[in-house]
Structures are given as structure tokens and as C-alpha cells.
Amino acid sequence: MPTVEIVASQNGPNLLKVDGKVVAALCRCGHSKHKPNCDGSHRTAAFTSPEAVVEVLK
Ligand code: FES
């Protein structure tokens, strides 16, 4: 069974990881023009937030 993690990256998107590999980057700054995906707009928006593991499913 794969391990699924959701990690809030520092100053960036929520990363969905399956078996350690990033399969999706989801916007959490609210500035993406392609929600729910991150389009890099968090950089120009100067979004700041700490890194954190949100969920681990095994
Ligand atoms: S987190 Fe990257 S655009 Fe919102």
C-alpha cells in the first residue's frame, strides 16, 4: 500500500506526495490563476508560512 503525505511547503504550496514523490502542488496562498494547482504566484505575492506535515496516510 502506498504512503500518501500532504506537506505544507515553506512559503509555498501543499505538496501531495505518494511514496515520497511529489504528484501535485496545491495552492494555499490564494493567488494562483490555475486553482487548485500552484502556478508559482506565491513568490510574487510574498506569501509566507512555515513548513508542516499536514497528513500522512499509510
Ligand atoms: S501556493 Fe503557489 S500559487 Fe498559491
mmCIF file with all atom_site columns, N, CA, C and O and ligand atoms in Angstrom:
data_model
loop_
_atom_site.group_PDB
_atom_site.id
_atom_site.type_symbol
_atom_site.label_atom_id
_atom_site.label_alt_id
_atom_site.label_comp_id
_atom_site.label_asym_id
_atom_site.label_entity_id
_atom_site.label_seq_id
_atom_site.pdbx_PDB_ins_code
_atom_site.Cartn_x
_atom_site.Cartn_y
_atom_site.Cartn_z
_atom_site.occupancy
_atom_site.B_iso_or_equiv
_atom_site.pdbx_formal_charge
_atom_site.auth_seq_id
_atom_site.auth_comp_id
_atom_site.auth_asym_id
_atom_site.auth_atom_id
_atom_site.pdbx_PDB_model_num
ATOM   1   N  N   . MET A 1 1  ? 0.850  -1.187 0.000   1.00 0.00 ? 1  MET A N   1
ATOM   2   C  CA  . MET A 1 1  ? 0.000  0.000  0.000   1.00 0.00 ? 1  MET A CA  1
ATOM   3   C  C   . MET A 1 1  ? 0.890  1.243  0.000   1.00 0.00 ? 1  MET A C   1
ATOM   4   O  O   . MET A 1 1  ? 1.830  1.331  0.783   1.00 0.00 ? 1  MET A O   1
ATOM   5   N  N   . PRO A 1 2  ? 0.628  2.219  -0.886  1.00 0.00 ? 2  PRO A N   1
ATOM   6   C  CA  . PRO A 1 2  ? 1.476  3.415  -0.951  1.00 0.00 ? 2  PRO A CA  1
ATOM   7   C  C   . PRO A 1 2  ? 1.304  4.303  0.283   1.00 0.00 ? 2  PRO A C   1
ATOM   8   O  O   . PRO A 1 2  ? 0.264  4.307  0.921   1.00 0.00 ? 2  PRO A O   1
ATOM   9   N  N   . THR A 1 3  ? 2.367  5.052  0.580   1.00 0.00 ? 3  THR A N   1
ATOM   10  C  CA  . THR A 1 3  ? 2.299  6.058  1.630   1.00 0.00 ? 3  THR A CA  1
ATOM   11  C  C   . THR A 1 3  ? 1.948  7.392  0.987   1.00 0.00 ? 3  THR A C   1
ATOM   12  O  O   . THR A 1 3  ? 2.594  7.812  0.024   1.00 0.00 ? 3  THR A O   1
ATOM   13  N  N   . VAL A 1 4  ? 0.922  8.039  1.490   1.00 0.00 ? 4  VAL A N   1
ATOM   14  C  CA  . VAL A 1 4  ? 0.464  9.322  0.962   1.00 0.00 ? 4  VAL A CA  1
ATOM   15  C  C   . VAL A 1 4  ? 0.694  10.385 2.024   1.00 0.00 ? 4  VAL A C   1
ATOM   16  O  O   . VAL A 1 4  ? 0.286  10.212 3.171   1.00 0.00 ? 4  VAL A O   1
ATOM   17  N  N   . GLU A 1 5  ? 1.376  11.466 1.633   1.00 0.00 ? 5  GLU A N   1
ATOM   18  C  CA  . GLU A 1 5  ? 1.656  12.577 2.554   1.00 0.00 ? 5  GLU A CA  1
ATOM   19  C  C   . GLU A 1 5  ? 1.163  13.876 1.947   1.00 0.00 ? 5  GLU A C   1
ATOM   20  O  O   . GLU A 1 5  ? 1.242  14.066 0.737   1.00 0.00 ? 5  GLU A O   1
ATOM   21  N  N   . ILE A 1 6  ? 0.691  14.769 2.788   1.00 0.00 ? 6  ILE A N   1
ATOM   22  C  CA  . ILE A 1 6  ? 0.416  16.141 2.384   1.00 0.00 ? 6  ILE A CA  1
ATOM   23  C  C   . ILE A 1 6  ? 1.334  17.019 3.225   1.00 0.00 ? 6  ILE A C   1
ATOM   24  O  O   . ILE A 1 6  ? 1.264  16.992 4.455   1.00 0.00 ? 6  ILE A O   1
ATOM   25  N  N   . VAL A 1 7  ? 2.217  17.743 2.549   1.00 0.00 ? 7  VAL A N   1
ATOM   26  C  CA  . VAL A 1 7  ? 3.199  18.576 3.235   1.00 0.00 ? 7  VAL A CA  1
ATOM   27  C  C   . VAL A 1 7  ? 2.998  20.026 2.832   1.00 0.00 ? 7  VAL A C   1
ATOM   28  O  O   . VAL A 1 7  ? 3.003  20.344 1.634   1.00 0.00 ? 7  VAL A O   1
ATOM   29  N  N   . ALA A 1 8  ? 2.811  20.894 3.802   1.00 0.00 ? 8  ALA A N   1
ATOM   30  C  CA  . ALA A 1 8  ? 2.743  22.330 3.542   1.00 0.00 ? 8  ALA A CA  1
ATOM   31  C  C   . ALA A 1 8  ? 4.183  22.817 3.413   1.00 0.00 ? 8  ALA A C   1
ATOM   32  O  O   . ALA A 1 8  ? 4.921  22.849 4.397   1.00 0.00 ? 8  ALA A O   1
ATOM   33  N  N   . SER A 1 9  ? 4.598  23.176 2.191   1.00 0.00 ? 9  SER A N   1
ATOM   34  C  CA  . SER A 1 9  ? 5.982  23.600 1.986   1.00 0.00 ? 9  SER A CA  1
ATOM   35  C  C   . SER A 1 9  ? 6.184  25.011 2.539   1.00 0.00 ? 9  SER A C   1
ATOM   36  O  O   . SER A 1 9  ? 5.238  25.804 2.612   1.00 0.00 ? 9  SER A O   1
ATOM   37  N  N   . GLN A 1 10 ? 7.427  25.309 2.922   1.00 0.00 ? 10 GLN A N   1
ATOM   38  C  CA  . GLN A 1 10 ? 7.715  26.637 3.472   1.00 0.00 ? 10 GLN A CA  1
ATOM   39  C  C   . GLN A 1 10 ? 7.457  27.701 2.418   1.00 0.00 ? 10 GLN A C   1
ATOM   40  O  O   . GLN A 1 10 ? 7.998  27.642 1.313   1.00 0.00 ? 10 GLN A O   1
ATOM   41  N  N   . ASN A 1 11 ? 6.589  28.643 2.716   1.00 0.00 ? 11 ASN A N   1
ATOM   42  C  CA  . ASN A 1 11 ? 6.263  29.781 1.844   1.00 0.00 ? 11 ASN A CA  1
ATOM   43  C  C   . ASN A 1 11 ? 5.714  29.352 0.482   1.00 0.00 ? 11 ASN A C   1
ATOM   44  O  O   . ASN A 1 11 ? 5.843  30.096 -0.499  1.00 0.00 ? 11 ASN A O   1
ATOM   45  N  N   . GLY A 1 12 ? 5.127  28.137 0.411   1.00 0.00 ? 12 GLY A N   1
ATOM   46  C  CA  . GLY A 1 12 ? 4.635  27.649 -0.872  1.00 0.00 ? 12 GLY A CA  1
ATOM   47  C  C   . GLY A 1 12 ? 3.437  26.745 -0.746  1.00 0.00 ? 12 GLY A C   1
ATOM   48  O  O   . GLY A 1 12 ? 2.717  26.787 0.248   1.00 0.00 ? 12 GLY A O   1
ATOM   49  N  N   . PRO A 1 13 ? 3.230  25.906 -1.765  1.00 0.00 ? 13 PRO A N   1
ATOM   50  C  CA  . PRO A 1 13 ? 2.010  25.112 -1.852  1.00 0.00 ? 13 PRO A CA  1
ATOM   51  C  C   . PRO A 1 13 ? 1.988  23.895 -0.921  1.00 0.00 ? 13 PRO A C   1
ATOM   52  O  O   . PRO A 1 13 ? 3.007  23.525 -0.334  1.00 0.00 ? 13 PRO A O   1
ATOM   53  N  N   . ASN A 1 14 ? 0.821  23.285 -0.845  1.00 0.00 ? 14 ASN A N   1
ATOM   54  C  CA  . ASN A 1 14 ? 0.699  21.973 -0.218  1.00 0.00 ? 14 ASN A CA  1
ATOM   55  C  C   . ASN A 1 14 ? 1.144  20.947 -1.251  1.00 0.00 ? 14 ASN A C   1
ATOM   56  O  O   . ASN A 1 14 ? 0.662  20.950 -2.390  1.00 0.00 ? 14 ASN A O   1
ATOM   57  N  N   . LEU A 1 15 ? 2.088  20.110 -0.870  1.00 0.00 ? 15 LEU A N   1
ATOM   58  C  CA  . LEU A 1 15 ? 2.605  19.095 -1.779  1.00 0.00 ? 15 LEU A CA  1
ATOM   59  C  C   . LEU A 1 15 ? 1.975  17.758 -1.458  1.00 0.00 ? 15 LEU A C   1
ATOM   60  O  O   . LEU A 1 15 ? 2.029  17.295 -0.309  1.00 0.00 ? 15 LEU A O   1
ATOM   61  N  N   . LEU A 1 16 ? 1.385  17.147 -2.463  1.00 0.00 ? 16 LEU A N   1
ATOM   62  C  CA  . LEU A 1 16 ? 0.835  15.803 -2.313  1.00 0.00 ? 16 LEU A CA  1
ATOM   63  C  C   . LEU A 1 16 ? 1.914  14.834 -2.765  1.00 0.00 ? 16 LEU A C   1
ATOM   64  O  O   . LEU A 1 16 ? 2.360  14.885 -3.910  1.00 0.00 ? 16 LEU A O   1
ATOM   65  N  N   . LYS A 1 17 ? 2.348  13.982 -1.845  1.00 0.00 ? 17 LYS A N   1
ATOM   66  C  CA  . LYS A 1 17 ? 3.422  13.036 -2.138  1.00 0.00 ? 17 LYS A CA  1
ATOM   67  C  C   . LYS A 1 17 ? 2.901  11.615 -2.012  1.00 0.00 ? 17 LYS A C   1
ATOM   68  O  O   . LYS A 1 17 ? 2.211  11.286 -1.051  1.00 0.00 ? 17 LYS A O   1
ATOM   69  N  N   . VAL A 1 18 ? 3.261  10.793 -2.977  1.00 0.00 ? 18 VAL A N   1
ATOM   70  C  CA  . VAL A 1 18 ? 2.946  9.372  -2.926  1.00 0.00 ? 18 VAL A CA  1
ATOM   71  C  C   . VAL A 1 18 ? 4.274  8.637  -2.954  1.00 0.00 ? 18 VAL A C   1
ATOM   72  O  O   . VAL A 1 18 ? 5.067  8.812  -3.877  1.00 0.00 ? 18 VAL A O   1
ATOM   73  N  N   . ASP A 1 19 ? 4.509  7.867  -1.910  1.00 0.00 ? 19 ASP A N   1
ATOM   74  C  CA  . ASP A 1 19 ? 5.783  7.154  -1.750  1.00 0.00 ? 19 ASP A CA  1
ATOM   75  C  C   . ASP A 1 19 ? 6.974  8.096  -1.912  1.00 0.00 ? 19 ASP A C   1
ATOM   76  O  O   . ASP A 1 19 ? 7.974  7.763  -2.552  1.00 0.00 ? 19 ASP A O   1
ATOM   77  N  N   . GLY A 1 20 ? 6.853  9.302  -1.353  1.00 0.00 ? 20 GLY A N   1
ATOM   78  C  CA  . GLY A 1 20 ? 7.944  10.272 -1.348  1.00 0.00 ? 20 GLY A CA  1
ATOM   79  C  C   . GLY A 1 20 ? 8.065  11.108 -2.598  1.00 0.00 ? 20 GLY A C   1
ATOM   80  O  O   . GLY A 1 20 ? 8.878  12.027 -2.661  1.00 0.00 ? 20 GLY A O   1
ATOM   81  N  N   . LYS A 1 21 ? 7.263  10.807 -3.641  1.00 0.00 ? 21 LYS A N   1
ATOM   82  C  CA  . LYS A 1 21 ? 7.342  11.548 -4.909  1.00 0.00 ? 21 LYS A CA  1
ATOM   83  C  C   . LYS A 1 21 ? 6.206  12.568 -4.979  1.00 0.00 ? 21 LYS A C   1
ATOM   84  O  O   . LYS A 1 21 ? 5.041  12.224 -4.749  1.00 0.00 ? 21 LYS A O   1
ATOM   85  N  N   . VAL A 1 22 ? 6.535  13.832 -5.326  1.00 0.00 ? 22 VAL A N   1
ATOM   86  C  CA  . VAL A 1 22 ? 5.512  14.873 -5.451  1.00 0.00 ? 22 VAL A CA  1
ATOM   87  C  C   . VAL A 1 22 ? 4.668  14.595 -6.691  1.00 0.00 ? 22 VAL A C   1
ATOM   88  O  O   . VAL A 1 22 ? 5.187  14.502 -7.799  1.00 0.00 ? 22 VAL A O   1
ATOM   89  N  N   . VAL A 1 23 ? 3.360  14.434 -6.500  1.00 0.00 ? 23 VAL A N   1
ATOM   90  C  CA  . VAL A 1 23 ? 2.448  14.196 -7.627  1.00 0.00 ? 23 VAL A CA  1
ATOM   91  C  C   . VAL A 1 23 ? 1.532  15.388 -7.890  1.00 0.00 ? 23 VAL A C   1
ATOM   92  O  O   . VAL A 1 23 ? 0.888  15.449 -8.940  1.00 0.00 ? 23 VAL A O   1
ATOM   93  N  N   . ALA A 1 24 ? 1.451  16.329 -6.938  1.00 0.00 ? 24 ALA A N   1
ATOM   94  C  CA  . ALA A 1 24 ? 0.646  17.529 -7.150  1.00 0.00 ? 24 ALA A CA  1
ATOM   95  C  C   . ALA A 1 24 ? 1.098  18.613 -6.180  1.00 0.00 ? 24 ALA A C   1
ATOM   96  O  O   . ALA A 1 24 ? 1.531  18.320 -5.068  1.00 0.00 ? 24 ALA A O   1
ATOM   97  N  N   . ALA A 1 25 ? 1.017  19.880 -6.633  1.00 0.00 ? 25 ALA A N   1
ATOM   98  C  CA  . ALA A 1 25 ? 1.296  21.037 -5.784  1.00 0.00 ? 25 ALA A CA  1
ATOM   99  C  C   . ALA A 1 25 ? 0.032  21.883 -5.769  1.00 0.00 ? 25 ALA A C   1
ATOM   100 O  O   . ALA A 1 25 ? -0.397 22.391 -6.807  1.00 0.00 ? 25 ALA A O   1
ATOM   101 N  N   . LEU A 1 26 ? -0.580 21.981 -4.594  1.00 0.00 ? 26 LEU A N   1
ATOM   102 C  CA  . LEU A 1 26 ? -1.877 22.640 -4.458  1.00 0.00 ? 26 LEU A CA  1
ATOM   103 C  C   . LEU A 1 26 ? -1.713 23.996 -3.798  1.00 0.00 ? 26 LEU A C   1
ATOM   104 O  O   . LEU A 1 26 ? -1.089 24.120 -2.736  1.00 0.00 ? 26 LEU A O   1
ATOM   105 N  N   . CYS A 1 27 ? -2.307 25.016 -4.423  1.00 0.00 ? 27 CYS A N   1
ATOM   106 C  CA  . CYS A 1 27 ? -2.188 26.392 -3.940  1.00 0.00 ? 27 CYS A CA  1
ATOM   107 C  C   . CYS A 1 27 ? -2.768 26.536 -2.543  1.00 0.00 ? 27 CYS A C   1
ATOM   108 O  O   . CYS A 1 27 ? -3.848 26.042 -2.245  1.00 0.00 ? 27 CYS A O   1
ATOM   109 N  N   . ARG A 1 28 ? -2.042 27.225 -1.691  1.00 0.00 ? 28 ARG A N   1
ATOM   110 C  CA  . ARG A 1 28 ? -2.590 27.582 -0.380  1.00 0.00 ? 28 ARG A CA  1
ATOM   111 C  C   . ARG A 1 28 ? -2.395 29.066 -0.086  1.00 0.00 ? 28 ARG A C   1
ATOM   112 O  O   . ARG A 1 28 ? -2.711 29.535 0.995   1.00 0.00 ? 28 ARG A O   1
ATOM   113 N  N   . CYS A 1 29 ? -1.893 29.820 -1.081  1.00 0.00 ? 29 CYS A N   1
ATOM   114 C  CA  . CYS A 1 29 ? -1.729 31.264 -0.871  1.00 0.00 ? 29 CYS A CA  1
ATOM   115 C  C   . CYS A 1 29 ? -2.947 32.044 -1.366  1.00 0.00 ? 29 CYS A C   1
ATOM   116 O  O   . CYS A 1 29 ? -3.136 33.189 -0.997  1.00 0.00 ? 29 CYS A O   1
ATOM   117 N  N   . GLY A 1 30 ? -3.737 31.416 -2.264  1.00 0.00 ? 30 GLY A N   1
ATOM   118 C  CA  . GLY A 1 30 ? -4.929 32.069 -2.796  1.00 0.00 ? 30 GLY A CA  1
ATOM   119 C  C   . GLY A 1 30 ? -4.682 32.912 -4.034  1.00 0.00 ? 30 GLY A C   1
ATOM   120 O  O   . GLY A 1 30 ? -5.606 33.502 -4.581  1.00 0.00 ? 30 GLY A O   1
ATOM   121 N  N   . HIS A 1 31 ? -3.444 32.967 -4.556  1.00 0.00 ? 31 HIS A N   1
ATOM   122 C  CA  . HIS A 1 31 ? -3.123 33.842 -5.690  1.00 0.00 ? 31 HIS A CA  1
ATOM   123 C  C   . HIS A 1 31 ? -2.990 33.104 -7.023  1.00 0.00 ? 31 HIS A C   1
ATOM   124 O  O   . HIS A 1 31 ? -2.831 33.750 -8.060  1.00 0.00 ? 31 HIS A O   1
ATOM   125 N  N   . SER A 1 32 ? -3.054 31.769 -7.025  1.00 0.00 ? 32 SER A N   1
ATOM   126 C  CA  . SER A 1 32 ? -2.907 31.023 -8.277  1.00 0.00 ? 32 SER A CA  1
ATOM   127 C  C   . SER A 1 32 ? -4.041 31.338 -9.243  1.00 0.00 ? 32 SER A C   1
ATOM   128 O  O   . SER A 1 32 ? -5.204 31.455 -8.852  1.00 0.00 ? 32 SER A O   1
ATOM   129 N  N   . LYS A 1 33 ? -3.705 31.451 -10.531 1.00 0.00 ? 33 LYS A N   1
ATOM   130 C  CA  . LYS A 1 33 ? -4.722 31.636 -11.570 1.00 0.00 ? 33 LYS A CA  1
ATOM   131 C  C   . LYS A 1 33 ? -5.170 30.290 -12.116 1.00 0.00 ? 33 LYS A C   1
ATOM   132 O  O   . LYS A 1 33 ? -6.001 30.225 -13.028 1.00 0.00 ? 33 LYS A O   1
ATOM   133 N  N   . HIS A 1 34 ? -4.618 29.207 -11.576 1.00 0.00 ? 34 HIS A N   1
ATOM   134 C  CA  . HIS A 1 34 ? -4.956 27.854 -12.035 1.00 0.00 ? 34 HIS A CA  1
ATOM   135 C  C   . HIS A 1 34 ? -5.323 26.966 -10.855 1.00 0.00 ? 34 HIS A C   1
ATOM   136 O  O   . HIS A 1 34 ? -4.885 25.819 -10.766 1.00 0.00 ? 34 HIS A O   1
ATOM   137 N  N   . LYS A 1 35 ? -6.122 27.511 -9.926  1.00 0.00 ? 35 LYS A N   1
ATOM   138 C  CA  . LYS A 1 35 ? -6.534 26.739 -8.751  1.00 0.00 ? 35 LYS A CA  1
ATOM   139 C  C   . LYS A 1 35 ? -7.256 25.461 -9.186  1.00 0.00 ? 35 LYS A C   1
ATOM   140 O  O   . LYS A 1 35 ? -7.964 25.499 -10.197 1.00 0.00 ? 35 LYS A O   1
ATOM   141 N  N   . PRO A 1 36 ? -7.070 24.369 -8.523  1.00 0.00 ? 36 PRO A N   1
ATOM   142 C  CA  . PRO A 1 36 ? -6.426 24.262 -7.222  1.00 0.00 ? 36 PRO A CA  1
ATOM   143 C  C   . PRO A 1 36 ? -4.915 24.118 -7.284  1.00 0.00 ? 36 PRO A C   1
ATOM   144 O  O   . PRO A 1 36 ? -4.274 23.970 -6.254  1.00 0.00 ? 36 PRO A O   1
ATOM   145 N  N   . ASN A 1 37 ? -4.332 24.144 -8.492  1.00 0.00 ? 37 ASN A N   1
ATOM   146 C  CA  . ASN A 1 37 ? -2.888 23.930 -8.607  1.00 0.00 ? 37 ASN A CA  1
ATOM   147 C  C   . ASN A 1 37 ? -2.095 25.211 -8.349  1.00 0.00 ? 37 ASN A C   1
ATOM   148 O  O   . ASN A 1 37 ? -2.549 26.308 -8.656  1.00 0.00 ? 37 ASN A O   1
ATOM   149 N  N   . CYS A 1 38 ? -0.914 25.051 -7.819  1.00 0.00 ? 38 CYS A N   1
ATOM   150 C  CA  . CYS A 1 38 ? 0.026  26.155 -7.634  1.00 0.00 ? 38 CYS A CA  1
ATOM   151 C  C   . CYS A 1 38 ? 0.603  26.531 -8.999  1.00 0.00 ? 38 CYS A C   1
ATOM   152 O  O   . CYS A 1 38 ? 0.974  25.646 -9.772  1.00 0.00 ? 38 CYS A O   1
ATOM   153 N  N   . ASP A 1 39 ? 0.661  27.821 -9.307  1.00 0.00 ? 39 ASP A N   1
ATOM   154 C  CA  . ASP A 1 39 ? 1.287  28.272 -10.553 1.00 0.00 ? 39 ASP A CA  1
ATOM   155 C  C   . ASP A 1 39 ? 2.519  29.143 -10.290 1.00 0.00 ? 39 ASP A C   1
ATOM   156 O  O   . ASP A 1 39 ? 3.014  29.803 -11.196 1.00 0.00 ? 39 ASP A O   1
ATOM   157 N  N   . GLY A 1 40 ? 2.989  29.150 -9.046  1.00 0.00 ? 40 GLY A N   1
ATOM   158 C  CA  . GLY A 1 40 ? 4.178  29.919 -8.698  1.00 0.00 ? 40 GLY A CA  1
ATOM   159 C  C   . GLY A 1 40 ? 3.874  31.339 -8.253  1.00 0.00 ? 40 GLY A C   1
ATOM   160 O  O   . GLY A 1 40 ? 4.788  32.084 -7.880  1.00 0.00 ? 40 GLY A O   1
ATOM   161 N  N   . SER A 1 41 ? 2.606  31.738 -8.282  1.00 0.00 ? 41 SER A N   1
ATOM   162 C  CA  . SER A 1 41 ? 2.239  33.113 -7.914  1.00 0.00 ? 41 SER A CA  1
ATOM   163 C  C   . SER A 1 41 ? 2.555  33.445 -6.466  1.00 0.00 ? 41 SER A C   1
ATOM   164 O  O   . SER A 1 41 ? 2.663  34.627 -6.121  1.00 0.00 ? 41 SER A O   1
ATOM   165 N  N   . HIS A 1 42 ? 2.708  32.441 -5.617  1.00 0.00 ? 42 HIS A N   1
ATOM   166 C  CA  . HIS A 1 42 ? 3.024  32.702 -4.203  1.00 0.00 ? 42 HIS A CA  1
ATOM   167 C  C   . HIS A 1 42 ? 4.343  33.471 -4.078  1.00 0.00 ? 42 HIS A C   1
ATOM   168 O  O   . HIS A 1 42 ? 4.524  34.218 -3.124  1.00 0.00 ? 42 HIS A O   1
ATOM   169 N  N   . ARG A 1 43 ? 5.228  33.310 -5.059  1.00 0.00 ? 43 ARG A N   1
ATOM   170 C  CA  . ARG A 1 43 ? 6.526  34.005 -4.985  1.00 0.00 ? 43 ARG A CA  1
ATOM   171 C  C   . ARG A 1 43 ? 6.346  35.512 -5.146  1.00 0.00 ? 43 ARG A C   1
ATOM   172 O  O   . ARG A 1 43 ? 6.906  36.292 -4.384  1.00 0.00 ? 43 ARG A O   1
ATOM   173 N  N   . THR A 1 44 ? 5.569  35.924 -6.134  1.00 0.00 ? 44 THR A N   1
ATOM   174 C  CA  . THR A 1 44 ? 5.362  37.358 -6.348  1.00 0.00 ? 44 THR A CA  1
ATOM   175 C  C   . THR A 1 44 ? 4.415  37.949 -5.315  1.00 0.00 ? 44 THR A C   1
ATOM   176 O  O   . THR A 1 44 ? 4.441  39.151 -5.068  1.00 0.00 ? 44 THR A O   1
ATOM   177 N  N   . ALA A 1 45 ? 3.579  37.105 -4.711  1.00 0.00 ? 45 ALA A N   1
ATOM   178 C  CA  . ALA A 1 45 ? 2.655  37.574 -3.676  1.00 0.00 ? 45 ALA A CA  1
ATOM   179 C  C   . ALA A 1 45 ? 3.341  37.678 -2.320  1.00 0.00 ? 45 ALA A C   1
ATOM   180 O  O   . ALA A 1 45 ? 2.735  38.143 -1.358  1.00 0.00 ? 45 ALA A O   1
ATOM   181 N  N   . ALA A 1 46 ? 4.605  37.229 -2.251  1.00 0.00 ? 46 ALA A N   1
ATOM   182 C  CA  . ALA A 1 46 ? 5.371  37.259 -0.999  1.00 0.00 ? 46 ALA A CA  1
ATOM   183 C  C   . ALA A 1 46 ? 4.647  36.498 0.113   1.00 0.00 ? 46 ALA A C   1
ATOM   184 O  O   . ALA A 1 46 ? 4.638  36.912 1.272   1.00 0.00 ? 46 ALA A O   1
ATOM   185 N  N   . PHE A 1 47 ? 4.041  35.353 -0.263  1.00 0.00 ? 47 PHE A N   1
ATOM   186 C  CA  . PHE A 1 47 ? 3.342  34.504 0.706   1.00 0.00 ? 47 PHE A CA  1
ATOM   187 C  C   . PHE A 1 47 ? 4.364  33.901 1.675   1.00 0.00 ? 47 PHE A C   1
ATOM   188 O  O   . PHE A 1 47 ? 5.408  33.413 1.267   1.00 0.00 ? 47 PHE A O   1
ATOM   189 N  N   . THR A 1 48 ? 4.051  33.955 2.953   1.00 0.00 ? 48 THR A N   1
ATOM   190 C  CA  . THR A 1 48 ? 4.928  33.346 3.949   1.00 0.00 ? 48 THR A CA  1
ATOM   191 C  C   . THR A 1 48 ? 4.124  32.431 4.858   1.00 0.00 ? 48 THR A C   1
ATOM   192 O  O   . THR A 1 48 ? 3.007  32.763 5.266   1.00 0.00 ? 48 THR A O   1
ATOM   193 N  N   . SER A 1 49 ? 4.693  31.267 5.120   1.00 0.00 ? 49 SER A N   1
ATOM   194 C  CA  . SER A 1 49 ? 4.074  30.292 6.026   1.00 0.00 ? 49 SER A CA  1
ATOM   195 C  C   . SER A 1 49 ? 5.110  29.217 6.307   1.00 0.00 ? 49 SER A C   1
ATOM   196 O  O   . SER A 1 49 ? 5.924  28.879 5.438   1.00 0.00 ? 49 SER A O   1
ATOM   197 N  N   . PRO A 1 50 ? 5.105  28.657 7.513   1.00 0.00 ? 50 PRO A N   1
ATOM   198 C  CA  . PRO A 1 50 ? 6.079  27.632 7.833   1.00 0.00 ? 50 PRO A CA  1
ATOM   199 C  C   . PRO A 1 50 ? 5.765  26.298 7.169   1.00 0.00 ? 50 PRO A C   1
ATOM   200 O  O   . PRO A 1 50 ? 4.633  26.040 6.774   1.00 0.00 ? 50 PRO A O   1
ATOM   201 N  N   . GLU A 1 51 ? 6.799  25.465 7.062   1.00 0.00 ? 51 GLU A N   1
ATOM   202 C  CA  . GLU A 1 51 ? 6.625  24.103 6.551   1.00 0.00 ? 51 GLU A CA  1
ATOM   203 C  C   . GLU A 1 51 ? 5.976  23.241 7.627   1.00 0.00 ? 51 GLU A C   1
ATOM   204 O  O   . GLU A 1 51 ? 6.236  23.424 8.816   1.00 0.00 ? 51 GLU A O   1
ATOM   205 N  N   . ALA A 1 52 ? 5.123  22.313 7.208   1.00 0.00 ? 52 ALA A N   1
ATOM   206 C  CA  . ALA A 1 52 ? 4.490  21.415 8.175   1.00 0.00 ? 52 ALA A CA  1
ATOM   207 C  C   . ALA A 1 52 ? 3.956  20.193 7.453   1.00 0.00 ? 52 ALA A C   1
ATOM   208 O  O   . ALA A 1 52 ? 3.518  20.270 6.309   1.00 0.00 ? 52 ALA A O   1
ATOM   209 N  N   . VAL A 1 53 ? 4.034  19.039 8.106   1.00 0.00 ? 53 VAL A N   1
ATOM   210 C  CA  . VAL A 1 53 ? 3.376  17.844 7.582   1.00 0.00 ? 53 VAL A CA  1
ATOM   211 C  C   . VAL A 1 53 ? 1.922  17.921 7.997   1.00 0.00 ? 53 VAL A C   1
ATOM   212 O  O   . VAL A 1 53 ? 1.612  18.043 9.184   1.00 0.00 ? 53 VAL A O   1
ATOM   213 N  N   . VAL A 1 54 ? 1.036  17.905 7.020   1.00 0.00 ? 54 VAL A N   1
ATOM   214 C  CA  . VAL A 1 54 ? -0.389 18.063 7.293   1.00 0.00 ? 54 VAL A CA  1
ATOM   215 C  C   . VAL A 1 54 ? -1.033 16.714 7.570   1.00 0.00 ? 54 VAL A C   1
ATOM   216 O  O   . VAL A 1 54 ? -1.829 16.558 8.478   1.00 0.00 ? 54 VAL A O   1
ATOM   217 N  N   . GLU A 1 55 ? -0.676 15.713 6.760   1.00 0.00 ? 55 GLU A N   1
ATOM   218 C  CA  . GLU A 1 55 ? -1.360 14.412 6.873   1.00 0.00 ? 55 GLU A CA  1
ATOM   219 C  C   . GLU A 1 55 ? -0.439 13.325 6.335   1.00 0.00 ? 55 GLU A C   1
ATOM   220 O  O   . GLU A 1 55 ? 0.229  13.526 5.342   1.00 0.00 ? 55 GLU A O   1
ATOM   221 N  N   . VAL A 1 56 ? -0.432 12.189 6.978   1.00 0.00 ? 56 VAL A N   1
ATOM   222 C  CA  . VAL A 1 56 ? 0.271  11.014 6.485   1.00 0.00 ? 56 VAL A CA  1
ATOM   223 C  C   . VAL A 1 56 ? -0.707 9.860  6.522   1.00 0.00 ? 56 VAL A C   1
ATOM   224 O  O   . VAL A 1 56 ? -1.265 9.544  7.567   1.00 0.00 ? 56 VAL A O   1
ATOM   225 N  N   . LEU A 1 57 ? -0.953 9.262  5.356   1.00 0.00 ? 57 LEU A N   1
ATOM   226 C  CA  . LEU A 1 57 ? -1.869 8.127  5.253   1.00 0.00 ? 57 LEU A CA  1
ATOM   227 C  C   . LEU A 1 57 ? -1.074 6.922  4.812   1.00 0.00 ? 57 LEU A C   1
ATOM   228 O  O   . LEU A 1 57 ? -0.327 6.979  3.837   1.00 0.00 ? 57 LEU A O   1
ATOM   229 N  N   . LYS A 1 58 ? -1.222 5.847  5.531   1.00 0.00 ? 58 LYS A N   1
ATOM   230 C  CA  . LYS A 1 58 ? -0.499 4.615  5.161   1.00 0.00 ? 58 LYS A CA  1
ATOM   231 C  C   . LYS A 1 58 ? -1.473 3.496  4.954   1.00 0.00 ? 58 LYS A C   1
ATOM   232 O  O   . LYS A 1 58 ? -2.523 3.457  5.525   1.00 0.00 ? 58 LYS A O   1
HETATM 233 S  S1  . FES B 2 .  ? 0.865  28.372 -3.314  1.00 0.00 ? 1  FES B S1  1
HETATM 234 FE FE1 . FES B 2 .  ? 1.760  28.651 -5.217  1.00 0.00 ? 1  FES B FE1 1
HETATM 235 S  S2  . FES B 2 .  ? 0.401  29.924 -6.270  1.00 0.00 ? 1  FES B S2  1
HETATM 236 FE FE2 . FES B 2 .  ? -0.522 29.675 -4.335  1.00 0.00 ? 1  FES B FE2 1
#
